[in-house]
C-alpha positions as a LaTeX table, in Angstrom:
\begin{tabular}{lrrr}
\hline
Residue & $x$ (\AA) & $y$ (\AA) & $z$ (\AA) \\
\hline
Leu1 & $-27.21$ & 181.26 & 74.93 \\
Ser2 & $-27.20$ & 184.62 & 76.72 \\
Leu3 & $-24.07$ & 183.70 & 78.72 \\
Gln4 & $-22.23$ & 182.76 & 75.54 \\
Leu5 & $-23.33$ & 185.99 & 73.92 \\
Ala6 & $-22.20$ & 188.03 & 76.93 \\
Glu7 & $-18.77$ & 186.39 & 76.75 \\
Leu8 & $-18.51$ & 187.17 & 73.03 \\
Val9 & $-19.52$ & 190.80 & 73.56 \\
Ala10 & $-16.87$ & 191.09 & 76.30 \\
Glu11 & $-14.27$ & 189.62 & 73.94 \\
Ala12 & $-15.27$ & 192.03 & 71.16 \\
Tyr13 & $-14.95$ & 194.91 & 73.61 \\
Arg14 & $-11.48$ & 193.71 & 74.61 \\
Ile15 & $-10.45$ & 193.55 & 70.94 \\
Gln16 & $-11.84$ & 197.02 & 70.31 \\
Arg17 & $-9.80$ & 198.38 & 73.24 \\
Leu18 & $-6.69$ & 196.61 & 71.91 \\
Leu19 & $-7.33$ & 198.18 & 68.51 \\
Ser20 & $-7.60$ & 201.63 & 70.04 \\
Ala21 & $-4.44$ & 201.19 & 72.08 \\
Gln22 & $-2.16$ & 199.44 & 69.60 \\
Val23 & $-3.48$ & 199.81 & 66.07 \\
Lys24 & $-5.44$ & 203.04 & 65.60 \\
Gln25 & $-2.48$ & 205.43 & 65.31 \\
Arg26 & $-0.05$ & 203.23 & 63.36 \\
Trp27 & $-2.45$ & 201.42 & 61.02 \\
Pro28 & $-5.69$ & 203.39 & 60.72 \\
Glu29 & $-6.93$ & 201.32 & 57.76 \\
Val30 & $-6.64$ & 198.11 & 59.80 \\
Tyr31 & $-8.32$ & 199.81 & 62.75 \\
Ser32 & $-11.20$ & 200.84 & 60.50 \\
Asp33 & $-11.48$ & 197.41 & 58.91 \\
Ile34 & $-11.61$ & 195.42 & 62.16 \\
Ser35 & $-13.89$ & 197.98 & 63.83 \\
Arg36 & $-16.30$ & 197.66 & 60.91 \\
Gln37 & $-16.05$ & 193.88 & 61.16 \\
Ile38 & $-17.06$ & 194.02 & 64.84 \\
Phe39 & $-19.90$ & 196.42 & 63.99 \\
Tyr40 & $-21.38$ & 194.03 & 61.42 \\
Leu41 & $-21.04$ & 190.97 & 63.66 \\
Phe42 & $-22.72$ & 192.67 & 66.60 \\
Ser43 & $-25.41$ & 194.53 & 64.66 \\
Val44 & $-29.10$ & 194.06 & 65.35 \\
Arg45 & $-29.40$ & 192.34 & 61.96 \\
Ala46 & $-26.78$ & 189.76 & 62.94 \\
Phe47 & $-28.35$ & 189.17 & 66.35 \\
Gly48 & $-31.64$ & 188.46 & 64.64 \\
Met49 & $-30.06$ & 185.43 & 62.95 \\
Leu50 & $-28.07$ & 184.01 & 65.86 \\
Asp51 & $-28.28$ & 180.46 & 67.09 \\
Arg52 & $-25.88$ & 178.25 & 69.09 \\
Glu53 & $-23.97$ & 177.08 & 66.02 \\
Met54 & $-23.36$ & 180.64 & 64.83 \\
Leu55 & $-22.04$ & 181.59 & 68.26 \\
Lys56 & $-19.29$ & 179.01 & 67.77 \\
Asp57 & $-18.42$ & 180.78 & 64.54 \\
Tyr58 & $-18.33$ & 184.12 & 66.37 \\
Ser59 & $-15.66$ & 182.79 & 68.67 \\
Arg60 & $-13.54$ & 181.81 & 65.65 \\
Tyr61 & $-14.08$ & 185.21 & 64.02 \\
Leu62 & $-13.01$ & 187.05 & 67.18 \\
Thr63 & $-9.97$ & 184.79 & 67.51 \\
Gly64 & $-9.14$ & 185.58 & 63.89 \\
Met65 & $-9.25$ & 189.31 & 64.65 \\
Gln66 & $-6.96$ & 188.78 & 67.62 \\
Arg67 & $-4.47$ & 186.81 & 65.52 \\
Arg68 & $-4.50$ & 189.48 & 62.85 \\
Ile69 & $-3.70$ & 192.17 & 65.42 \\
Glu70 & $-0.91$ & 190.03 & 66.90 \\
Arg71 & 0.69 & 189.51 & 63.47 \\
Leu72 & 0.22 & 193.06 & 62.29 \\
Gly73 & 3.27 & 194.40 & 64.12 \\
Leu74 & 5.44 & 191.61 & 62.76 \\
Ser75 & 4.54 & 192.20 & 59.13 \\
Pro76 & 2.32 & 195.15 & 58.23 \\
Arg77 & 3.15 & 194.63 & 54.55 \\
Lys78 & 1.85 & 191.06 & 54.63 \\
Asp79 & $-1.34$ & 192.24 & 56.33 \\
Ser80 & $-1.77$ & 194.85 & 53.61 \\
Gln81 & $-1.33$ & 192.24 & 50.88 \\
Lys82 & $-3.94$ & 190.02 & 52.50 \\
Ala83 & $-6.28$ & 192.98 & 52.92 \\
Asn84 & $-5.94$ & 193.74 & 49.21 \\
Ile85 & $-7.03$ & 190.19 & 48.39 \\
Val86 & $-10.23$ & 190.42 & 50.44 \\
Ser87 & $-11.02$ & 194.09 & 49.77 \\
Pro88 & $-13.26$ & 193.47 & 46.72 \\
Val89 & $-15.66$ & 191.29 & 48.71 \\
Ile90 & $-15.56$ & 193.64 & 51.72 \\
Glu91 & $-16.26$ & 196.67 & 49.52 \\
Ala92 & $-19.14$ & 194.81 & 47.86 \\
Trp93 & $-20.53$ & 193.94 & 51.30 \\
Asp94 & $-20.18$ & 197.54 & 52.49 \\
Ala95 & $-22.25$ & 198.69 & 49.50 \\
Leu96 & $-24.87$ & 196.00 & 50.11 \\
Trp97 & $-25.11$ & 196.93 & 53.79 \\
Glu98 & $-26.51$ & 200.31 & 52.79 \\
Lys99 & $-29.28$ & 198.57 & 50.83 \\
Leu100 & $-29.88$ & 195.67 & 53.20 \\
Asp101 & $-33.37$ & 196.79 & 54.20 \\
Ser102 & $-34.49$ & 196.38 & 50.59 \\
Ala103 & $-32.48$ & 193.19 & 49.99 \\
Pro104 & $-34.09$ & 189.77 & 49.67 \\
Ser105 & $-34.68$ & 187.85 & 52.87 \\
Gly106 & $-31.62$ & 185.94 & 54.03 \\
Thr107 & $-29.12$ & 188.27 & 52.37 \\
Phe108 & $-27.36$ & 189.02 & 55.65 \\
Ser109 & $-26.27$ & 185.39 & 55.85 \\
Leu110 & $-23.77$ & 186.22 & 53.08 \\
Tyr111 & $-21.83$ & 188.21 & 55.64 \\
Phe112 & $-20.85$ & 185.04 & 57.45 \\
Glu113 & $-19.22$ & 183.90 & 54.22 \\
Val114 & $-17.30$ & 187.19 & 54.16 \\
Glu115 & $-16.06$ & 186.32 & 57.65 \\
Glu116 & $-14.89$ & 182.92 & 56.42 \\
Val117 & $-12.91$ & 184.66 & 53.66 \\
Arg118 & $-11.30$ & 186.89 & 56.29 \\
Leu119 & $-10.32$ & 183.86 & 58.36 \\
Lys120 & $-8.78$ & 182.17 & 55.36 \\
Gln121 & $-6.54$ & 185.18 & 54.76 \\
Phe122 & $-5.71$ & 186.49 & 58.22 \\
Ala123 & $-5.89$ & 183.37 & 60.40 \\
Pro124 & $-5.56$ & 180.34 & 58.11 \\
Glu125 & $-4.78$ & 178.04 & 61.03 \\
Leu126 & $-8.38$ & 178.41 & 62.24 \\
Ala127 & $-10.47$ & 175.75 & 60.58 \\
Thr128 & $-13.18$ & 177.16 & 58.38 \\
Asn129 & $-16.58$ & 175.52 & 58.27 \\
Arg130 & $-17.00$ & 175.83 & 54.55 \\
Lys131 & $-15.06$ & 176.45 & 51.39 \\
Ile132 & $-15.70$ & 179.89 & 49.97 \\
Asn133 & $-14.72$ & 181.07 & 46.51 \\
Leu134 & $-13.78$ & 184.74 & 46.79 \\
Gln135 & $-14.77$ & 185.68 & 43.24 \\
Ala136 & $-18.06$ & 183.79 & 43.42 \\
Leu137 & $-18.93$ & 185.42 & 46.75 \\
Thr138 & $-18.11$ & 188.89 & 45.38 \\
Lys139 & $-20.37$ & 188.19 & 42.37 \\
Glu140 & $-23.19$ & 186.95 & 44.63 \\
Ile141 & $-23.01$ & 190.03 & 46.84 \\
Ser142 & $-22.91$ & 192.29 & 43.76 \\
Ala143 & $-25.95$ & 190.48 & 42.34 \\
Gln144 & $-27.83$ & 191.00 & 45.62 \\
Leu145 & $-26.84$ & 194.67 & 45.50 \\
Lys146 & $-28.36$ & 195.00 & 42.02 \\
Val147 & $-31.58$ & 193.33 & 43.16 \\
Ser148 & $-31.70$ & 195.60 & 46.22 \\
Ser149 & $-31.06$ & 198.70 & 44.12 \\
Ile150 & $-33.99$ & 197.90 & 41.85 \\
Gly151 & $-36.30$ & 197.47 & 44.82 \\
Pro152 & $-39.97$ & 196.48 & 44.79 \\
\hline
\end{tabular}
């Protein structure tokens, strides 16, 4: 497990360097989005949930980031259109992240569904493990945000 994790961290680092070298200046919004994606995936909260099966998903998510970067130069407009489709769920997740400490147990697992939505948009050739409804996921994250905002 630790060897797999070390390989994934090395791949995330490589992607972050690629972002800094090729994306940061020309497409700062994409740089910010993928950097934030890496941050969430490699956060202490995410590591607390990891098992072997999830590590397989991590490899797909990192490959999806790589494919997005590769395609970005070919069609920035298409990337922007895809980003607009997923932005409501990403914005909802960003808001929930701030309240995650007061969120119900298991809430972080919703983030892996956000990653599946990203794959569907930016790297559709990568098989997703589950079907995710974008609107339903956004509603679920918003509902968790409301519960977290009320607090105990």
